[in-house]
Coordinates of N, CA and C in Angstrom, one line a residue:
X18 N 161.2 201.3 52.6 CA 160.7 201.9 51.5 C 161.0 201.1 50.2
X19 N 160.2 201.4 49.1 CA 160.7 200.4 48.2 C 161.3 201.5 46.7
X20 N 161.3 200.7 45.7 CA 162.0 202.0 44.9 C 161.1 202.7 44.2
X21 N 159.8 202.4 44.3 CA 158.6 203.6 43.9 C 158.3 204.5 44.5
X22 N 157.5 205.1 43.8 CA 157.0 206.5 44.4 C 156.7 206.4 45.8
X23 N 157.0 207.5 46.6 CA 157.1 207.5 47.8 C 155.3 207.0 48.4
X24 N 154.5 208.1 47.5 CA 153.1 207.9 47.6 C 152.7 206.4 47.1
X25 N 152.9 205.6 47.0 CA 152.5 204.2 45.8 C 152.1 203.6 47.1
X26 N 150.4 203.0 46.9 CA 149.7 201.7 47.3 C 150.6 201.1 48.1
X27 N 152.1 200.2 47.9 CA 152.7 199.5 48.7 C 153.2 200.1 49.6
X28 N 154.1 201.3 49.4 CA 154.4 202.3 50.4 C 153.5 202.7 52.1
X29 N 152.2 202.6 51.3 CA 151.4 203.5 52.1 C 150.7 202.1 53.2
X30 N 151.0 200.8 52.8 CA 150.5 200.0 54.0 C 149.1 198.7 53.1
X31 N 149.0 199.6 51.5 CA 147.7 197.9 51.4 C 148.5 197.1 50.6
X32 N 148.0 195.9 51.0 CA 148.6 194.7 51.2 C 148.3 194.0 49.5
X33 N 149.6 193.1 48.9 CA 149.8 192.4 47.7 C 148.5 192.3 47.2
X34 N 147.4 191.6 48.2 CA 146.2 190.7 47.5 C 145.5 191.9 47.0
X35 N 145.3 193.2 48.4 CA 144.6 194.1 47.3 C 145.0 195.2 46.3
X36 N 145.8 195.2 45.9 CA 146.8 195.4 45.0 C 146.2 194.8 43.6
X37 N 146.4 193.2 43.6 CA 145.5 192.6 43.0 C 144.3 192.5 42.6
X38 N 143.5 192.7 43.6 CA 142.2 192.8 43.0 C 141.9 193.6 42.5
X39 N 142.8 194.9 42.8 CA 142.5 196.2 42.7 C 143.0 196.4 40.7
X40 N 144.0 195.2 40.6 CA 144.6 195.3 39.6 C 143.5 194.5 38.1
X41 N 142.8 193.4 38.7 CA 141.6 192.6 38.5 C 141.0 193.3 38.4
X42 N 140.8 194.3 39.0 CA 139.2 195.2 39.0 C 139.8 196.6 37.4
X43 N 140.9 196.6 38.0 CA 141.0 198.0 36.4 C 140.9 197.4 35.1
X44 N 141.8 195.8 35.2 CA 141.8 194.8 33.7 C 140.2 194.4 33.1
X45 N 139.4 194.6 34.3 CA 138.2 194.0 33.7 C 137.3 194.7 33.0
X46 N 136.4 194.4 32.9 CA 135.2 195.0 31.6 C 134.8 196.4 32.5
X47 N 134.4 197.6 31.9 CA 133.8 198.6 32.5 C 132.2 198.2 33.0
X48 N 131.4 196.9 33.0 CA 131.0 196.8 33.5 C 130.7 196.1 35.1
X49 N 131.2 195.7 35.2 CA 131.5 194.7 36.4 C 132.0 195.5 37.5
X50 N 131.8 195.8 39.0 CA 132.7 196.5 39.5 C 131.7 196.0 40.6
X51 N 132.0 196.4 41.9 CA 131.7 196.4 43.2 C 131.2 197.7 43.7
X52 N 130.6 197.6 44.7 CA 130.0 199.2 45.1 C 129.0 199.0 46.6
X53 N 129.4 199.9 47.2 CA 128.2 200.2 48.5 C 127.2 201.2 48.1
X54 N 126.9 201.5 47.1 CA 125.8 201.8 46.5 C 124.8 201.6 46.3
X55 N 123.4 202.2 46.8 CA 122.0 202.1 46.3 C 121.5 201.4 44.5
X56 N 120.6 201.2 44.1 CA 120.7 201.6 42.8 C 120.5 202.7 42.8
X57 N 119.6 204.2 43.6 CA 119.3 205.0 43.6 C 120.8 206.2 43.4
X58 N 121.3 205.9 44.6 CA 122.3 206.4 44.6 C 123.3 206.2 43.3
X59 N 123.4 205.0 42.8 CA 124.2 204.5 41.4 C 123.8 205.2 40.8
X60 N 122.4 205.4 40.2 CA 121.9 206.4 39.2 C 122.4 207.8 39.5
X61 N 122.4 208.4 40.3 CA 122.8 209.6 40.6 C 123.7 210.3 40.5
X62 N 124.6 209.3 40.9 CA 126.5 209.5 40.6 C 126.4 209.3 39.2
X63 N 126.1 208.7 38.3 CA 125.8 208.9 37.4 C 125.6 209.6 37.0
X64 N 124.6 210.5 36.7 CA 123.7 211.6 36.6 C 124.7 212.7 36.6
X65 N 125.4 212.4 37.9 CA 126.0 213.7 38.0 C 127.7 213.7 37.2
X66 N 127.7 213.1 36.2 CA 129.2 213.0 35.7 C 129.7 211.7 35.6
X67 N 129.6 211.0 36.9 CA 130.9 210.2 37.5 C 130.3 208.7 37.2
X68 N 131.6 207.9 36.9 CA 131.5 206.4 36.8 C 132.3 205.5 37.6
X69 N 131.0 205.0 38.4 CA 131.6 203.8 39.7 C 132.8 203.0 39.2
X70 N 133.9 203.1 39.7 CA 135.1 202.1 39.3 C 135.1 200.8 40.2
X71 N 134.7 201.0 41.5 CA 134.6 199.8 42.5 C 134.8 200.2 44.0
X72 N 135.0 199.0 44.8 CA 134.5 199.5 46.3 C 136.3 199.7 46.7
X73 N 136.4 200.9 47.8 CA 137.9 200.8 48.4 C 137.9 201.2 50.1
X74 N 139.0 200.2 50.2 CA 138.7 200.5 51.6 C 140.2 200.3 52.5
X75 N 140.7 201.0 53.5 CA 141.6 201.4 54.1 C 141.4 201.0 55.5
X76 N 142.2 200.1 55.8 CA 141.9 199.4 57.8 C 143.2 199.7 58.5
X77 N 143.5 199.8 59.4 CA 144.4 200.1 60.4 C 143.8 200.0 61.9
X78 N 144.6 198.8 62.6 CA 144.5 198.6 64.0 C 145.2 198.2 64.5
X79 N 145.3 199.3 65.8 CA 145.6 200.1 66.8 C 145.6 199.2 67.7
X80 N 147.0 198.9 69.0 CA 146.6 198.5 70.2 C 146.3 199.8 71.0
X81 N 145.4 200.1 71.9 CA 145.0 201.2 72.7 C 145.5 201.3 73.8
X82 N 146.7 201.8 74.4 CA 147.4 201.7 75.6 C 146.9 203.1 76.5
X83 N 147.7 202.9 77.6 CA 147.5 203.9 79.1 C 148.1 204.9 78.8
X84 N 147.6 206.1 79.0 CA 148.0 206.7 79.7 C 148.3 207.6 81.2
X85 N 149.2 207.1 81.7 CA 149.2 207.8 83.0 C 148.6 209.8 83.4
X86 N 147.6 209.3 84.0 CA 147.3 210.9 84.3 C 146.9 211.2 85.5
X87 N 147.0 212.5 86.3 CA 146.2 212.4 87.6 C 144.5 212.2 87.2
X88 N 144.1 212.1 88.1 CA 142.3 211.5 87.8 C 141.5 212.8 88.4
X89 N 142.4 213.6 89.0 CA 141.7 214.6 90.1 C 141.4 215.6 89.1
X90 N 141.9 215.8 88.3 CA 141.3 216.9 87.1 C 141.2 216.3 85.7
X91 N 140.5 217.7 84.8 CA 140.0 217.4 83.9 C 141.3 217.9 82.7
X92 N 142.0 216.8 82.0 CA 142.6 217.0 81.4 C 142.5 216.0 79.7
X93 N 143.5 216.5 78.8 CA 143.0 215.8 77.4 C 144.0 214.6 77.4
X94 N 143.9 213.6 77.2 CA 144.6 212.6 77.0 C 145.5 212.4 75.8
X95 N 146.0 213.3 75.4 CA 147.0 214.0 74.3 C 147.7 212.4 73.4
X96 N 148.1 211.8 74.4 CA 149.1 211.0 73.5 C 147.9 209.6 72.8
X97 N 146.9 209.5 73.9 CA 145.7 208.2 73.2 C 144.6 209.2 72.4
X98 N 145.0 210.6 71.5 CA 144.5 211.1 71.2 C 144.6 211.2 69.9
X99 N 146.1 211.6 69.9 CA 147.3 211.5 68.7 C 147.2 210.3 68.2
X100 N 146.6 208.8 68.7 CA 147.4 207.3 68.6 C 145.7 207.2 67.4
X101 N 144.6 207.6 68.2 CA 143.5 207.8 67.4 C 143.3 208.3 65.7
X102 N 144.0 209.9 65.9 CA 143.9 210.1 65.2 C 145.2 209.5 64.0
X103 N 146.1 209.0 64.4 CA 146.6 208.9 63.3 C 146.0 207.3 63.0
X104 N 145.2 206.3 63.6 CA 145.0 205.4 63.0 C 143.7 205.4 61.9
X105 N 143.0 206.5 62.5 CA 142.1 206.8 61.3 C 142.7 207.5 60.0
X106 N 143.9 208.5 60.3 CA 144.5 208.9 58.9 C 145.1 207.7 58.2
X107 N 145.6 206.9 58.9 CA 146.4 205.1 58.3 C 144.8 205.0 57.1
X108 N 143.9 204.6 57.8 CA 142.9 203.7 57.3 C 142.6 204.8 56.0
X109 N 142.2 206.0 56.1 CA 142.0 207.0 55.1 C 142.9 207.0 53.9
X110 N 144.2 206.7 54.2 CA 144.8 207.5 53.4 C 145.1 205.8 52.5
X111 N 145.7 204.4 53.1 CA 145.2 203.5 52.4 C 143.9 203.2 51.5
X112 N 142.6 203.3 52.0 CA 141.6 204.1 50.9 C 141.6 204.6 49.5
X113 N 142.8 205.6 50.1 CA 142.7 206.5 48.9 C 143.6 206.0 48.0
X114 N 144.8 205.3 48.6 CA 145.8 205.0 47.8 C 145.0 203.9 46.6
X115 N 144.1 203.4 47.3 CA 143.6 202.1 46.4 C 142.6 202.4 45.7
X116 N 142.0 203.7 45.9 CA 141.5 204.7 44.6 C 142.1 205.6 43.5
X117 N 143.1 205.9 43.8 CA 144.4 206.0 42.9 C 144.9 205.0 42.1
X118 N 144.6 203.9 42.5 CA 145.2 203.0 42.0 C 144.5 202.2 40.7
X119 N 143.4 203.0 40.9 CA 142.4 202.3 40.1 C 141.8 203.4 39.1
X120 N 142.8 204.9 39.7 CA 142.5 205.8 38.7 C 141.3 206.4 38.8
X121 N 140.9 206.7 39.9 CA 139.4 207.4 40.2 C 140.2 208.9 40.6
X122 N 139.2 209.5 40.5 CA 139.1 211.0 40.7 C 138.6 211.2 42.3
X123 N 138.0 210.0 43.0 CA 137.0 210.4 44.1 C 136.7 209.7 45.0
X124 N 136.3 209.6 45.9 CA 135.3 208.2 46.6 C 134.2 209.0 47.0
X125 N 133.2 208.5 46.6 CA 132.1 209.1 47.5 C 131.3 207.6 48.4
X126 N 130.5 208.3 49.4 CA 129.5 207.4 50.2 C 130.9 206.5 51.4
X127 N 131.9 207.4 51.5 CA 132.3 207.1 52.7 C 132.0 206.8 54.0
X128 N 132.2 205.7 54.5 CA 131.7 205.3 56.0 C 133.1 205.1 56.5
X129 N 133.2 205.8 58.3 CA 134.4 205.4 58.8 C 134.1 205.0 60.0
X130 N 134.3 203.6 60.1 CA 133.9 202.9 61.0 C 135.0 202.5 61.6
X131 N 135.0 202.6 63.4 CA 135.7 202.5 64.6 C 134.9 200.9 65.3
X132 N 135.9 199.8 65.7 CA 135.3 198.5 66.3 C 136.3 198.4 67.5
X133 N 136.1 197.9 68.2 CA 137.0 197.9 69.5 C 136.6 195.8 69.5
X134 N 137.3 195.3 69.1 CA 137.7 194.0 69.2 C 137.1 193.7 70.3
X135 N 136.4 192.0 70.8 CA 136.0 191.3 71.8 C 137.5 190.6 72.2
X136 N 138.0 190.2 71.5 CA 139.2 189.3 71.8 C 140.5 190.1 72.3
X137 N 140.3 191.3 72.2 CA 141.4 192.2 73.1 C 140.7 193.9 73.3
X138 N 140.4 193.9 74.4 CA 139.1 194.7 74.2 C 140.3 196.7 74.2
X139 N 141.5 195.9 74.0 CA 142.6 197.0 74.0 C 142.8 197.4 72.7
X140 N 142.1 197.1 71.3 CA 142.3 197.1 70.3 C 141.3 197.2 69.5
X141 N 141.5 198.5 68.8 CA 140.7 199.0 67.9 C 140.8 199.1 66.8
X142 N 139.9 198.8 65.7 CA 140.0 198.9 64.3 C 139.5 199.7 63.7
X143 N 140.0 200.6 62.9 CA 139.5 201.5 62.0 C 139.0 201.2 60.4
X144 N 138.0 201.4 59.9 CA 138.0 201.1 58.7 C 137.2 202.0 57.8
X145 N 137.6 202.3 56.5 CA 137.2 203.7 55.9 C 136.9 202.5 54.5
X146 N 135.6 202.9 54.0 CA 135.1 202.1 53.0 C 134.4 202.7 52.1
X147 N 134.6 203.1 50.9 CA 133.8 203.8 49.6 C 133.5 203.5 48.1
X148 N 133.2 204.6 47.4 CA 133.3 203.7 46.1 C 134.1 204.7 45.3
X149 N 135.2 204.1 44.7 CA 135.9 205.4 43.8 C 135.1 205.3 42.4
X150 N 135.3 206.9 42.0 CA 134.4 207.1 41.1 C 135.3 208.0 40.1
X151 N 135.0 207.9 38.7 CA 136.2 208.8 37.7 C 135.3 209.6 37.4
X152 N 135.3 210.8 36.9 CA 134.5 211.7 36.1 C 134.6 211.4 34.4
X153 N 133.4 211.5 34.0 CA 132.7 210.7 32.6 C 134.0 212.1 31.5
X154 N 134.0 213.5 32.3 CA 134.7 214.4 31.1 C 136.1 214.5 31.6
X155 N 137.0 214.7 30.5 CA 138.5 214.2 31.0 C 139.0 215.9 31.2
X156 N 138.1 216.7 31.0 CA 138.9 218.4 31.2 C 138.6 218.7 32.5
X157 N 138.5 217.9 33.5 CA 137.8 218.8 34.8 C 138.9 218.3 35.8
X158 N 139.3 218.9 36.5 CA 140.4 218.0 37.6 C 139.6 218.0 39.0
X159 N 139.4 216.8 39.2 CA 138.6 216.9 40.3 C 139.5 216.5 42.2
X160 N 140.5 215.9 41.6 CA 141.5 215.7 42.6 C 141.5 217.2 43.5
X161 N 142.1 216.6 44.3 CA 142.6 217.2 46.1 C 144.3 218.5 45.3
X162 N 144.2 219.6 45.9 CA 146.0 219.7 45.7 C 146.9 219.2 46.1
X163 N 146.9 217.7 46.6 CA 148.1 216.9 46.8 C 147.9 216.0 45.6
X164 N 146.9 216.1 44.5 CA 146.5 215.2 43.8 C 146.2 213.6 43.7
X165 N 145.6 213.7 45.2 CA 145.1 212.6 45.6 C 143.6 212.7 45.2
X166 N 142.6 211.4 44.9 CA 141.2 211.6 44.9 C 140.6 212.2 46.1
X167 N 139.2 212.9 46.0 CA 138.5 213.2 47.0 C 138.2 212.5 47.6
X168 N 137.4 212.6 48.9 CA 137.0 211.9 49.2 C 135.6 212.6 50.1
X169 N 134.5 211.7 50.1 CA 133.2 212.4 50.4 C 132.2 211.2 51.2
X170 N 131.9 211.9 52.4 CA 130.9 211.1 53.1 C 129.9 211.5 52.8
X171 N 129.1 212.1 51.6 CA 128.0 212.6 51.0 C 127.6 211.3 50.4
X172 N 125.9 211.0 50.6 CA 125.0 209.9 50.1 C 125.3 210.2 48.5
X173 N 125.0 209.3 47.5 CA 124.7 209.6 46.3 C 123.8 211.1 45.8
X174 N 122.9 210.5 46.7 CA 121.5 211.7 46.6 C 122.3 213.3 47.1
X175 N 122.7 213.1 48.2 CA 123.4 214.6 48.6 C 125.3 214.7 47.8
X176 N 125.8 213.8 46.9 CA 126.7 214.3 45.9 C 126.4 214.9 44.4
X177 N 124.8 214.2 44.2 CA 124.2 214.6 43.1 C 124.1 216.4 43.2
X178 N 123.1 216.5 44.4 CA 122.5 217.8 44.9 C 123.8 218.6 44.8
X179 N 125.3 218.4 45.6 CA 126.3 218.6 45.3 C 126.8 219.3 44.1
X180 N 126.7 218.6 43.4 CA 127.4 218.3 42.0 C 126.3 219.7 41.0
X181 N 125.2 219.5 41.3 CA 124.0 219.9 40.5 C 123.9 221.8 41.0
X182 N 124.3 222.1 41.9 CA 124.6 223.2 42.7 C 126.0 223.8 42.2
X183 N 126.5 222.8 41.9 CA 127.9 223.5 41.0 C 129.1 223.5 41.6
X184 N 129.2 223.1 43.0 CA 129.9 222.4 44.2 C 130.8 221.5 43.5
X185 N 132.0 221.5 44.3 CA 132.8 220.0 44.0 C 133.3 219.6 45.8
X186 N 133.8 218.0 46.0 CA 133.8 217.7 47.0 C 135.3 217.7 47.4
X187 N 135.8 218.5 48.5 CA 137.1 218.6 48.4 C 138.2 217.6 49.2
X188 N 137.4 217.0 50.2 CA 138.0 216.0 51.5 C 136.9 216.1 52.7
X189 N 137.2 214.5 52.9 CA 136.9 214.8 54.6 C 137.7 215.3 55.7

């Protein structure tokens, strides 16, 4: 552990360079940023409050091991179950830290994408990829109650519709 916050970007697993860029990306001009965004979708998040800060994204991979079970019945494979889910909470929760870090309220247009390697067909990568977004009015808290950003696999189009309904996005 290091002597920051327990929650802090280095803590939680993303690495110096994106740290960096991430640090590159808050120093620079409010216009310039990165995004898996439509323009459609850009306008919208828009529309609806919020200003694209840049793209974030959280990976963690997994070697996929055995587990021993009888084969004669139907049982849950508990431990390559657990190994799953926590490599997807790795990749999420790095995500987020690097949306925090950049001072967003949010990520919307989340994709979490699962790749099982050619070169070790025992290894899987997780990767969670979005765009953190701030809200344009500084009186609304749009944060999680761990006070982490949201986070939302809703299109632009369906965060607008969201947003416009009176809704806010609470986690995946």
């Amino acid at each position: 552990m290091s002597d920051q916050d327990p929650q802090s970007p280095v803590d939680l697993g993303v690495p110096e360079d994106a740290l960096r860029r991430l640090a590159d990306s808050k120093a620079g001009t409010d216009t310039l940023f990165t995004s898996d965004l439509s323009v459609n979708e850009f306008l919208l998040v828009r529309e609806a409050g919020f200003r694209p800060l840049g793209l974030v994204l959280g990976s963690s991979i997994y070697h996929v091991g055995i587990q021993a079970r009888r084969w004669s019945s139907n049982q849950e494979l508990d431990v390559l179950s657990q190994a799953m889910y926590h490599a997807r909470e790795l990749a999420m929760t790095r995500m987020e830290a690097e949306a925090k870090a950049l001072g967003a309220d949010g990520i919307v247009g989340v994709r979490l994408e699962i790749e099982f390697k050619e070169f070790g067909n025992d290894l899987a990568e997780f990767l969670a990829v979005g765009t953190a977004v701030v809200a344009d009015e500084q009186g609304g808290n749009w944060r999680n109650a761990l006070g982490q950003p949201f986070t939302s696999d809703l299109s632009g189009q369906d965060f607008w519709t969201l947003i416009q309904s009176g809704y806010a996005p609470l986690g995946m």
